């Protein structure tokens, strides 16, 4: 089956033309600009358009509406099945399948856009909205590629819009309390951190299906693919299992890394890593025959990144990421029947004078031994978010209503962008592990395995293994651009 390159071409050309004009500031002008800094809609509600309104997108837009300060006025989804609940909940919202058509036709009526599509389309959708002066909320991970994350970080500042990534734990008290423990010197200087997850909970380390399936009538497959290379539709990919395929998802790191690695990044003020190395779980298809499935993320991995000294550390920090159920050794200070992290996931921060840990979203933070947690009291240094993770949504709505630069949010792109880059650098090592070179005599070699990749953050490139740099920035399919 060949791709229908003419599909949606009219909308693509028109949208790209108009978005380019808008980026120059001479087309659609958002209402908050017309009203000046701090302008709010006449209804005193933020007019929100949702892109991807099933699954997590469904709960996102409901949470915006539940704040009492947002009107869900437009819905966009490529799959009518996934959009059904949101369309029923917001019957007055106008529905589109193509976000470009929605922004083109309704741009002057929209204040803000929520993006909860698959990872590979986050960047183009968020950037299109920002170029039109729309505030944006984007589900984690912020982007699929390192280059995209840097572009969105810079774009948020350039277009002066309020941004938030959907890692709700960034608004929880746990991260703030752990920062206060660390700042008070309770665990001393930190040199090592462990983050782990039991994800993936979808298939990985598998071959791409060889038999295409019939595209469901409710799904626009071409629009779902978006920036990704054209492939025939296969069953089991939509709506969830795309996470395990590199063309669309970012694996367990993309899914859970923003919830877990956010804690040490914030506590220790970590920036970009300077080197990364990894090992990955093997899948054997016969005796001594290791499977080679470069389209799919591996079933498990252990990645180690080195972060340079910050204003909160005395030297380098080694951060270990483990997924697929792999966990670090239990700390000896933890009792034999006490749960490590939250069981399947966790964060352990090791200092010269003590240790502390938490679960997903920084929940249930504890000093070790855990008896110290209730014994130690520190002054509250960091302002709490009303409602914590549930308040993550209202926080963005209120900041957007106030206008750019008026109110803080927990995970603006200035924070979420570098965090996402860090996770994608870890994925760079994982993908580099599977780079294969064909040699004479039918032999193959894997030059990216069992090495340490050196990272130049400023130039966004690996300096000692050029083949890995192909994963820094994808080539989009024709008709799609950032």
CSV table of C-alpha atoms in Angstrom, one decimal:
chain,number,residue,atom,x,y,z
A,1,UNK,CA,0.0,0.0,0.0
A,2,UNK,CA,1.4,3.4,-1.0
A,3,UNK,CA,1.1,6.5,1.0
A,4,UNK,CA,-1.5,9.0,-0.3
A,5,UNK,CA,0.8,12.0,-0.5
A,6,UNK,CA,-2.1,14.2,-1.6
A,7,UNK,CA,-4.0,13.5,1.5
A,8,UNK,CA,-4.6,16.7,3.5
A,9,UNK,CA,-2.0,18.4,1.3
A,10,UNK,CA,-4.2,21.5,0.8
A,11,UNK,CA,-4.5,22.0,4.6
A,12,UNK,CA,-0.8,21.4,5.0
A,13,UNK,CA,0.2,24.0,2.4
A,14,UNK,CA,-2.2,26.5,3.7
A,15,UNK,CA,-1.3,25.9,7.3
A,16,UNK,CA,2.4,26.1,6.8
A,17,UNK,CA,2.0,29.3,4.8
A,18,UNK,CA,-0.2,31.0,7.4
A,19,UNK,CA,1.9,29.7,10.4
A,20,UNK,CA,5.0,31.2,8.8
A,21,UNK,CA,3.2,34.5,8.4
A,22,UNK,CA,2.0,34.3,12.0
A,23,UNK,CA,5.5,33.7,13.3
A,24,UNK,CA,6.4,37.1,11.8
A,25,UNK,CA,3.7,38.7,13.8
A,26,UNK,CA,1.5,39.9,10.9
A,27,UNK,CA,-1.4,37.4,10.9
A,28,UNK,CA,-3.6,36.1,13.7
A,29,UNK,CA,-3.1,38.0,16.9
A,30,UNK,CA,-4.1,36.2,20.1
A,31,UNK,CA,-6.6,37.8,22.4
A,32,UNK,CA,-4.2,38.2,25.4
A,33,UNK,CA,-1.9,40.2,23.1
A,34,UNK,CA,-4.7,42.5,22.0
A,35,UNK,CA,-5.7,43.1,25.5
A,36,UNK,CA,-2.1,43.8,26.7
A,37,UNK,CA,-0.1,42.1,29.4
A,38,UNK,CA,-2.2,40.2,31.9
A,39,UNK,CA,-5.3,40.3,29.7
A,40,UNK,CA,-7.9,37.7,30.4
A,41,UNK,CA,-10.8,36.6,28.3
A,42,UNK,CA,-14.1,38.5,28.8
A,43,UNK,CA,-15.5,35.4,30.3
A,44,UNK,CA,-12.6,35.2,32.8
A,45,UNK,CA,-12.0,31.8,31.5
A,46,UNK,CA,-9.1,30.4,29.5
A,47,UNK,CA,-10.4,29.1,26.1
A,48,UNK,CA,-8.6,25.8,25.6
A,49,UNK,CA,-8.3,23.6,22.5
A,50,UNK,CA,-7.3,20.0,23.1
A,51,UNK,CA,-5.1,18.0,20.7
A,52,UNK,CA,-5.4,14.3,21.5
A,53,UNK,CA,-8.4,14.1,23.7
A,54,UNK,CA,-8.6,10.4,24.5
A,55,UNK,CA,-6.8,8.5,27.3
A,56,UNK,CA,-4.5,10.9,29.2
A,57,UNK,CA,-5.7,13.8,27.0
A,58,UNK,CA,-9.2,13.1,28.2
A,59,UNK,CA,-8.2,13.4,31.9
A,60,UNK,CA,-6.1,16.5,31.1
A,61,UNK,CA,-8.8,18.6,29.6
A,62,UNK,CA,-11.3,17.5,32.3
A,63,UNK,CA,-8.8,18.7,34.9
A,64,UNK,CA,-8.5,22.0,33.1
A,65,UNK,CA,-12.3,22.3,33.1
A,66,UNK,CA,-12.5,21.2,36.8
A,67,UNK,CA,-10.3,24.2,37.7
A,68,UNK,CA,-13.4,26.3,37.0
A,69,UNK,CA,-11.3,28.8,35.1
A,70,UNK,CA,-11.1,27.1,31.7
A,71,UNK,CA,-13.5,26.6,28.8
A,72,UNK,CA,-12.9,23.5,26.7
A,73,UNK,CA,-14.0,25.0,23.4
A,74,UNK,CA,-12.3,22.9,20.7
A,75,UNK,CA,-11.4,19.2,20.5
A,76,UNK,CA,-9.1,17.5,18.0
A,77,UNK,CA,-8.3,13.8,17.7
A,78,UNK,CA,-7.4,11.6,14.7
A,79,UNK,CA,-9.4,8.7,16.2
A,80,UNK,CA,-13.2,9.2,16.7
A,81,UNK,CA,-13.2,6.3,19.1
A,82,UNK,CA,-10.7,7.9,21.5
A,83,UNK,CA,-12.5,11.2,21.3
A,84,UNK,CA,-15.9,9.9,22.1
A,85,UNK,CA,-15.9,10.5,25.9
A,86,UNK,CA,-14.5,14.0,25.6
A,87,UNK,CA,-17.0,14.9,22.9
A,88,UNK,CA,-19.8,13.6,25.2
A,89,UNK,CA,-18.4,15.5,28.2
A,90,UNK,CA,-18.0,18.8,26.2
A,91,UNK,CA,-20.9,18.7,23.7
A,92,UNK,CA,-20.5,22.4,22.9
A,93,UNK,CA,-16.9,22.0,21.8
A,94,UNK,CA,-16.2,22.0,18.1
A,95,UNK,CA,-14.5,18.9,16.9
A,96,UNK,CA,-11.6,18.5,14.3
A,97,UNK,CA,-9.4,15.7,13.2
A,98,UNK,CA,-6.5,17.8,11.9
A,99,UNK,CA,-5.0,20.2,14.4
A,100,UNK,CA,-3.7,22.4,11.6
A,101,UNK,CA,-7.2,23.0,10.3
A,102,UNK,CA,-8.4,23.7,13.8
A,103,UNK,CA,-5.7,26.3,14.5
A,104,UNK,CA,-6.1,27.8,11.0
A,105,UNK,CA,-9.9,28.2,11.4
A,106,UNK,CA,-10.3,28.9,15.1
A,107,UNK,CA,-7.0,30.5,16.0
A,108,UNK,CA,-8.5,33.9,16.9
A,109,UNK,CA,-10.9,32.2,19.4
A,110,UNK,CA,-8.3,30.1,21.2
A,111,UNK,CA,-6.2,31.2,24.2
A,112,UNK,CA,-4.3,28.0,24.9
A,113,UNK,CA,-3.7,24.5,23.6
A,114,UNK,CA,-3.2,21.2,25.4
A,115,UNK,CA,-1.2,18.5,23.5
A,116,UNK,CA,-1.6,14.9,24.5
A,117,UNK,CA,-0.8,13.0,21.2
A,118,UNK,CA,1.8,10.3,20.8
A,119,UNK,CA,5.4,11.5,21.5
A,120,UNK,CA,6.4,11.8,17.8
A,121,UNK,CA,3.9,14.6,17.2
A,122,UNK,CA,4.3,16.7,20.4
A,123,UNK,CA,6.8,19.1,19.0
A,124,UNK,CA,5.2,20.1,15.7
A,125,UNK,CA,1.8,20.6,17.4
A,126,UNK,CA,3.2,22.6,20.4
A,127,UNK,CA,5.3,24.8,18.2
A,128,UNK,CA,2.5,25.5,15.8
A,129,UNK,CA,0.4,26.7,18.8
A,130,UNK,CA,3.3,28.8,20.2
A,131,UNK,CA,4.0,30.5,16.9
A,132,UNK,CA,0.4,31.7,17.1
A,133,UNK,CA,0.9,33.1,20.6
A,134,UNK,CA,-1.0,30.3,22.3
A,135,UNK,CA,-0.1,29.1,25.8
A,136,UNK,CA,0.7,25.4,25.7
A,137,UNK,CA,0.4,22.4,28.0
A,138,UNK,CA,2.2,19.3,26.6
A,139,UNK,CA,2.2,15.8,28.1
A,140,UNK,CA,5.5,14.2,29.0
A,141,UNK,CA,7.9,13.6,27.5
A,142,UNK,CA,8.0,17.1,26.0
A,143,UNK,CA,9.3,15.8,22.7
A,144,UNK,CA,10.5,12.7,20.9
A,145,UNK,CA,14.0,14.2,19.8
A,146,UNK,CA,16.7,16.1,21.6
A,147,UNK,CA,16.6,18.8,18.9
A,148,UNK,CA,12.9,19.3,19.3
A,149,UNK,CA,13.3,19.7,23.1
A,150,UNK,CA,15.8,22.5,22.6
A,151,UNK,CA,13.6,24.2,20.0
A,152,UNK,CA,10.5,24.2,22.3
A,153,UNK,CA,12.6,25.5,25.2
A,154,UNK,CA,13.8,28.4,23.0
A,155,UNK,CA,10.4,28.9,21.4
A,156,UNK,CA,8.6,29.4,24.7
A,157,UNK,CA,10.8,32.3,25.5
A,158,UNK,CA,10.7,33.7,21.9
A,159,UNK,CA,6.9,33.7,21.7
A,160,UNK,CA,6.3,34.7,25.3
A,161,UNK,CA,3.8,32.1,26.1
A,162,UNK,CA,3.0,30.2,29.4
A,163,UNK,CA,4.1,26.6,29.2
A,164,UNK,CA,3.8,23.5,31.3
A,165,UNK,CA,4.8,19.9,30.8
A,166,UNK,CA,2.4,17.2,32.1
A,167,UNK,CA,4.7,15.7,34.8
A,168,UNK,CA,2.2,16.3,37.6
A,169,UNK,CA,4.7,15.2,40.3
A,170,UNK,CA,6.6,18.4,39.7
A,171,UNK,CA,3.8,20.1,41.6
A,172,UNK,CA,3.9,17.6,44.5
A,173,UNK,CA,5.3,18.6,47.9
A,174,UNK,CA,7.7,15.6,47.9
A,175,UNK,CA,10.3,17.2,45.6
A,176,UNK,CA,10.1,20.4,47.7
A,177,UNK,CA,10.5,18.6,51.0
A,178,UNK,CA,13.5,16.6,49.7
A,179,UNK,CA,15.1,19.8,48.4
A,180,UNK,CA,14.7,21.3,51.9
A,181,UNK,CA,16.2,18.2,53.5
A,182,UNK,CA,19.2,18.4,51.1
A,183,UNK,CA,19.6,22.2,51.5
A,184,UNK,CA,19.6,21.7,55.3
A,185,UNK,CA,22.6,19.3,54.9
A,186,UNK,CA,20.8,16.3,56.3
A,187,UNK,CA,22.3,13.8,53.8
A,188,UNK,CA,25.6,15.7,53.1
A,189,UNK,CA,27.2,15.9,49.6
A,190,UNK,CA,25.5,13.7,46.9
A,191,UNK,CA,27.6,11.7,44.5
A,192,UNK,CA,25.2,9.0,43.3
A,193,UNK,CA,21.5,8.7,42.4
A,194,UNK,CA,19.3,5.7,41.3
A,195,UNK,CA,15.9,6.0,39.5
A,196,UNK,CA,14.0,2.9,38.5
A,197,UNK,CA,10.7,1.7,37.0
A,198,UNK,CA,8.9,-1.5,36.3
A,199,UNK,CA,7.9,-0.1,32.9
A,200,UNK,CA,7.5,-1.0,30.1
A,201,UNK,CA,4.0,-2.5,30.6
A,202,UNK,CA,3.6,-2.8,26.8
A,203,UNK,CA,5.6,-5.1,24.3
A,204,UNK,CA,9.2,-4.2,23.6
A,205,UNK,CA,12.2,-6.1,22.2
A,206,UNK,CA,10.0,-7.5,19.4
A,207,UNK,CA,10.0,-7.5,15.6
A,208,UNK,CA,7.7,-5.2,13.6
A,209,UNK,CA,4.6,-7.1,12.5
A,210,UNK,CA,4.9,-8.3,8.9
A,211,UNK,CA,1.2,-8.4,8.0
A,212,UNK,CA,-0.7,-5.1,7.7
A,213,UNK,CA,-4.2,-4.8,9.0
A,214,UNK,CA,-7.3,-2.8,7.8
A,215,UNK,CA,-7.3,0.7,9.1
A,216,UNK,CA,-10.4,1.3,11.4
A,217,UNK,CA,-12.9,3.6,9.7
A,218,UNK,CA,-12.8,5.9,12.7
A,219,UNK,CA,-9.0,6.4,12.5
A,220,UNK,CA,-7.2,8.8,10.1
A,221,UNK,CA,-4.0,6.8,9.9
A,222,UNK,CA,-2.1,9.4,7.8
A,223,UNK,CA,-2.7,12.0,10.4
A,224,UNK,CA,-1.8,9.7,13.2
A,225,UNK,CA,1.5,9.0,11.6
A,226,UNK,CA,2.2,12.7,11.3
A,227,UNK,CA,5.9,13.3,11.3
A,228,UNK,CA,6.8,9.6,11.3
A,229,UNK,CA,7.9,7.6,8.2
A,230,UNK,CA,5.0,6.0,6.3
A,231,UNK,CA,4.2,2.4,7.2
A,232,UNK,CA,1.1,0.3,6.6
A,233,UNK,CA,-1.3,0.1,9.6
A,234,UNK,CA,-0.8,-2.8,12.0
A,235,UNK,CA,-3.1,-3.9,14.8
A,236,UNK,CA,-2.1,-3.4,18.4
A,237,UNK,CA,-0.2,-0.2,17.9
A,238,UNK,CA,-3.0,2.3,18.6
A,239,UNK,CA,-3.9,3.5,21.1
A,240,UNK,CA,-1.1,2.6,23.6
A,241,UNK,CA,1.6,0.2,22.4
A,242,UNK,CA,3.2,2.7,20.1
A,243,UNK,CA,5.3,3.6,23.1
A,244,UNK,CA,7.6,0.7,22.5
A,245,UNK,CA,8.5,1.7,18.9
A,246,UNK,CA,11.2,4.2,18.2
A,247,UNK,CA,9.3,5.8,15.3
A,248,UNK,CA,6.6,7.0,17.7
A,249,UNK,CA,7.6,6.5,21.3
A,250,UNK,CA,10.5,7.0,23.7
A,251,UNK,CA,10.2,3.8,25.7
A,252,UNK,CA,10.1,3.5,29.5
A,253,UNK,CA,12.5,6.4,29.8
A,254,UNK,CA,10.1,8.7,28.0
A,255,UNK,CA,7.1,7.4,29.9
A,256,UNK,CA,8.4,7.4,33.5
A,257,UNK,CA,11.7,9.3,33.4
A,258,UNK,CA,10.0,12.7,33.7
A,259,UNK,CA,8.2,11.6,36.8
A,260,UNK,CA,11.3,10.1,38.5
A,261,UNK,CA,14.4,11.9,37.2
A,262,UNK,CA,12.7,15.2,37.8
A,263,UNK,CA,13.4,14.7,41.5
A,264,UNK,CA,17.2,14.6,41.6
A,265,UNK,CA,17.4,17.2,38.7
A,266,UNK,CA,15.4,19.6,40.9
A,267,UNK,CA,17.0,18.7,44.2
A,268,UNK,CA,20.6,18.9,42.9
A,269,UNK,CA,20.0,21.5,40.2
A,270,UNK,CA,21.5,19.1,37.6
A,271,UNK,CA,21.9,20.4,34.0
A,272,UNK,CA,23.0,18.4,31.0
A,273,UNK,CA,25.0,15.1,31.4
A,274,UNK,CA,28.5,15.1,30.0
A,275,UNK,CA,28.7,11.3,29.2
A,276,UNK,CA,26.4,8.3,29.0
A,277,UNK,CA,26.7,4.6,28.9
A,278,UNK,CA,24.2,1.7,28.9
A,279,UNK,CA,23.5,-2.0,28.9
A,280,UNK,CA,20.2,-3.4,27.6
A,281,UNK,CA,18.2,-6.6,28.1
A,282,UNK,CA,18.8,-9.3,25.5
A,283,UNK,CA,16.2,-11.3,23.5
A,284,UNK,CA,17.4,-14.6,22.1
A,285,UNK,CA,15.5,-16.2,19.2
A,286,UNK,CA,17.6,-19.4,19.1
A,287,UNK,CA,20.6,-21.0,20.8
A,288,UNK,CA,23.3,-18.3,21.0
A,289,UNK,CA,21.4,-16.2,18.5
A,290,UNK,CA,20.5,-12.8,19.8
A,291,UNK,CA,17.5,-11.1,18.2
A,292,UNK,CA,18.0,-7.8,16.4
A,293,UNK,CA,15.0,-5.5,16.6
A,294,UNK,CA,16.2,-2.0,16.0
A,295,UNK,CA,12.7,-0.7,15.4
A,296,UNK,CA,11.7,-1.5,19.0
A,297,UNK,CA,12.9,-0.3,22.4
A,298,UNK,CA,14.6,-3.0,24.4
A,299,UNK,CA,12.8,-5.0,27.1
A,300,UNK,CA,15.0,-3.5,29.8
A,301,UNK,CA,18.0,-1.2,30.3
A,302,UNK,CA,20.5,0.3,32.7
A,303,UNK,CA,21.8,3.7,31.8
A,304,UNK,CA,24.4,5.6,33.7
A,305,UNK,CA,24.9,9.4,33.1
A,306,UNK,CA,27.6,11.7,34.6
A,307,UNK,CA,26.5,15.2,35.5
A,308,UNK,CA,29.1,17.9,36.1
A,309,UNK,CA,29.3,19.8,39.4
A,310,UNK,CA,26.5,22.2,40.1
A,311,UNK,CA,26.0,25.0,42.6
A,312,UNK,CA,24.6,22.4,44.9
A,313,UNK,CA,27.2,19.6,44.6
A,314,UNK,CA,30.9,19.3,45.3
A,315,UNK,CA,31.7,17.3,42.2
A,316,UNK,CA,30.3,15.0,39.5
A,317,UNK,CA,27.1,13.1,40.0
A,318,UNK,CA,26.4,9.6,38.7
A,319,UNK,CA,22.8,9.0,37.9
A,320,UNK,CA,21.6,5.5,37.2
A,321,UNK,CA,18.4,4.8,35.3
A,322,UNK,CA,17.0,1.2,35.4
A,323,UNK,CA,13.8,0.0,33.7
A,324,UNK,CA,12.1,-3.3,32.9
A,325,UNK,CA,11.9,-4.3,36.6
A,326,UNK,CA,15.6,-3.9,37.3
A,327,UNK,CA,16.3,-2.3,40.7
A,328,UNK,CA,19.4,-1.2,42.6
A,329,UNK,CA,20.4,-3.0,45.7
A,330,UNK,CA,18.3,-2.2,48.7
A,331,UNK,CA,19.9,0.3,51.1
A,332,UNK,CA,21.1,-1.4,54.3
A,333,UNK,CA,19.3,1.3,56.3
A,334,UNK,CA,15.9,0.0,55.0
A,335,UNK,CA,14.2,-2.6,57.1
A,336,UNK,CA,13.6,-6.1,55.5
A,337,UNK,CA,9.9,-5.6,55.3
A,338,UNK,CA,9.9,-1.9,54.2
A,339,UNK,CA,9.0,-1.2,50.6
A,340,UNK,CA,11.8,0.1,48.5
A,341,UNK,CA,10.6,3.2,46.7
A,342,UNK,CA,6.9,2.5,45.9
A,343,UNK,CA,7.6,-1.1,44.9
A,344,UNK,CA,7.8,-0.9,41.1
A,345,UNK,CA,9.3,2.6,40.9
A,346,UNK,CA,11.5,4.8,43.0
A,347,UNK,CA,14.3,7.3,43.5
A,348,UNK,CA,17.3,6.8,45.9
A,349,UNK,CA,19.6,9.8,46.5
A,350,UNK,CA,22.9,8.8,48.3
A,351,UNK,CA,24.8,11.4,50.3
A,352,UNK,CA,28.0,11.3,52.4
A,353,UNK,CA,25.9,11.7,55.6
A,354,UNK,CA,22.7,9.9,54.7
A,355,UNK,CA,20.2,8.8,52.1
A,356,UNK,CA,16.6,9.7,51.1
A,357,UNK,CA,14.1,8.1,48.7
A,358,UNK,CA,10.6,8.5,47.3
A,359,UNK,CA,8.2,6.8,44.9
A,360,UNK,CA,6.7,8.0,41.6
A,361,UNK,CA,5.8,11.7,41.4
A,362,UNK,CA,8.0,12.3,44.5
A,363,UNK,CA,5.3,10.7,46.7
A,364,UNK,CA,6.0,9.4,50.2
A,365,UNK,CA,9.5,11.0,50.6
A,366,UNK,CA,11.5,9.4,53.4
A,367,UNK,CA,14.9,9.8,55.0
A,368,UNK,CA,16.8,6.6,55.8
A,369,UNK,CA,16.4,4.9,58.1
A,370,UNK,CA,12.7,5.8,57.7
A,371,UNK,CA,12.4,6.5,61.5
A,372,UNK,CA,14.3,9.8,60.9
A,373,UNK,CA,11.5,11.1,58.6
A,374,UNK,CA,9.1,12.0,61.4
A,375,UNK,CA,11.9,13.0,63.8
A,376,UNK,CA,13.5,15.7,61.6
A,377,UNK,CA,11.9,19.1,61.1
A,378,UNK,CA,13.2,21.7,58.6
A,379,UNK,CA,11.9,25.1,57.7
A,380,UNK,CA,9.6,25.3,54.7
A,381,UNK,CA,11.7,27.0,52.0
A,382,UNK,CA,9.9,26.3,48.8
A,383,UNK,CA,6.4,27.4,48.1
A,384,UNK,CA,3.8,24.6,47.8
A,385,UNK,CA,1.3,24.3,44.9
A,386,UNK,CA,-2.3,24.2,46.1
A,387,UNK,CA,-3.7,20.8,45.3
A,388,UNK,CA,-0.2,19.4,44.6
A,389,UNK,CA,-0.3,17.1,41.5
A,390,UNK,CA,-4.0,17.8,41.0
A,391,UNK,CA,-3.3,21.5,41.1
A,392,UNK,CA,-0.7,21.2,38.3
A,393,UNK,CA,-3.5,21.9,35.8
A,394,UNK,CA,-5.1,24.8,37.6
A,395,UNK,CA,-1.6,26.3,38.1
A,396,UNK,CA,-1.1,26.5,34.4
A,397,UNK,CA,-4.6,27.8,33.7
A,398,UNK,CA,-4.2,30.6,36.2
A,399,UNK,CA,-0.7,31.5,34.9
A,400,UNK,CA,-2.0,31.6,31.4
A,401,UNK,CA,-4.9,33.9,32.4
A,402,UNK,CA,-2.4,36.2,34.2
A,403,UNK,CA,-0.2,36.4,31.2
A,404,UNK,CA,3.4,35.5,30.4
A,405,UNK,CA,5.9,36.1,33.2
A,406,UNK,CA,3.2,36.9,35.8
A,407,UNK,CA,2.9,33.6,37.7
A,408,UNK,CA,5.2,30.7,38.1
A,409,UNK,CA,4.5,27.1,37.1
A,410,UNK,CA,6.1,23.9,38.2
A,411,UNK,CA,7.3,22.6,34.9
A,412,UNK,CA,7.8,25.4,32.3
A,413,UNK,CA,9.7,24.5,29.2
A,414,UNK,CA,12.7,26.2,30.6
A,415,UNK,CA,12.8,23.3,33.1
A,416,UNK,CA,11.0,20.6,31.2
A,417,UNK,CA,13.1,21.1,28.0
A,418,UNK,CA,16.5,20.3,29.6
A,419,UNK,CA,14.9,17.5,31.7
A,420,UNK,CA,13.5,15.9,28.5
A,421,UNK,CA,16.9,16.4,26.7
A,422,UNK,CA,18.6,14.5,29.6
A,423,UNK,CA,16.2,11.5,29.2
A,424,UNK,CA,16.6,11.5,25.4
A,425,UNK,CA,20.4,11.5,25.8
A,426,UNK,CA,19.9,8.3,27.8
A,427,UNK,CA,17.8,7.0,24.9
A,428,UNK,CA,20.6,8.1,22.5
A,429,UNK,CA,22.9,5.6,24.2
A,430,UNK,CA,20.3,2.9,24.0
A,431,UNK,CA,19.6,3.5,20.3
A,432,UNK,CA,23.4,3.7,19.6
A,433,UNK,CA,23.7,0.2,21.2
A,434,UNK,CA,21.9,-1.2,18.2
A,435,UNK,CA,23.8,0.6,15.4
A,436,UNK,CA,25.0,-2.2,13.1
A,437,UNK,CA,27.7,-2.2,10.5
A,438,UNK,CA,27.9,-4.9,7.8
A,439,UNK,CA,31.4,-6.3,7.2
A,440,UNK,CA,32.8,-8.6,4.6
A,441,UNK,CA,32.0,-12.2,4.7
A,442,UNK,CA,28.5,-11.6,6.2
A,443,UNK,CA,30.0,-10.5,9.5
A,444,UNK,CA,28.5,-7.6,11.5
A,445,UNK,CA,29.7,-5.4,14.3
A,446,UNK,CA,28.1,-3.1,16.8
A,447,UNK,CA,30.5,-0.2,17.4
A,448,UNK,CA,28.1,1.6,19.8
A,449,UNK,CA,28.0,-1.3,22.3
A,450,UNK,CA,30.0,-1.3,25.6
A,451,UNK,CA,31.4,2.2,25.1
A,452,UNK,CA,30.9,5.5,26.9
A,453,UNK,CA,29.5,8.2,24.7
A,454,UNK,CA,30.7,11.8,25.3
A,455,UNK,CA,28.1,14.5,25.0
A,456,UNK,CA,28.6,18.1,23.9
A,457,UNK,CA,25.4,19.8,25.3
A,458,UNK,CA,26.0,23.1,23.6
A,459,UNK,CA,26.3,21.5,20.1
A,460,UNK,CA,23.9,18.7,20.9
A,461,UNK,CA,26.1,15.9,19.7
A,462,UNK,CA,28.1,12.9,20.7
A,463,UNK,CA,31.7,13.7,20.1
A,464,UNK,CA,33.2,10.1,20.0
A,465,UNK,CA,30.6,8.1,18.1
A,466,UNK,CA,29.2,9.9,15.1
A,467,UNK,CA,26.7,7.3,14.2
A,468,UNK,CA,24.7,8.1,17.4
A,469,UNK,CA,24.0,11.6,16.2
A,470,UNK,CA,21.5,10.4,13.6
A,471,UNK,CA,19.1,10.1,16.6
A,472,UNK,CA,19.5,13.7,17.8
A,473,UNK,CA,17.1,15.0,15.1
A,474,UNK,CA,14.7,13.0,12.9
A,475,UNK,CA,13.9,13.8,9.3
A,476,UNK,CA,10.2,14.4,9.2
A,477,UNK,CA,7.9,12.9,6.6
A,478,UNK,CA,7.1,15.2,3.6
A,479,UNK,CA,4.5,17.8,4.5
A,480,UNK,CA,5.5,18.1,8.2
A,481,UNK,CA,7.9,20.7,9.7
A,482,UNK,CA,8.7,22.2,13.1
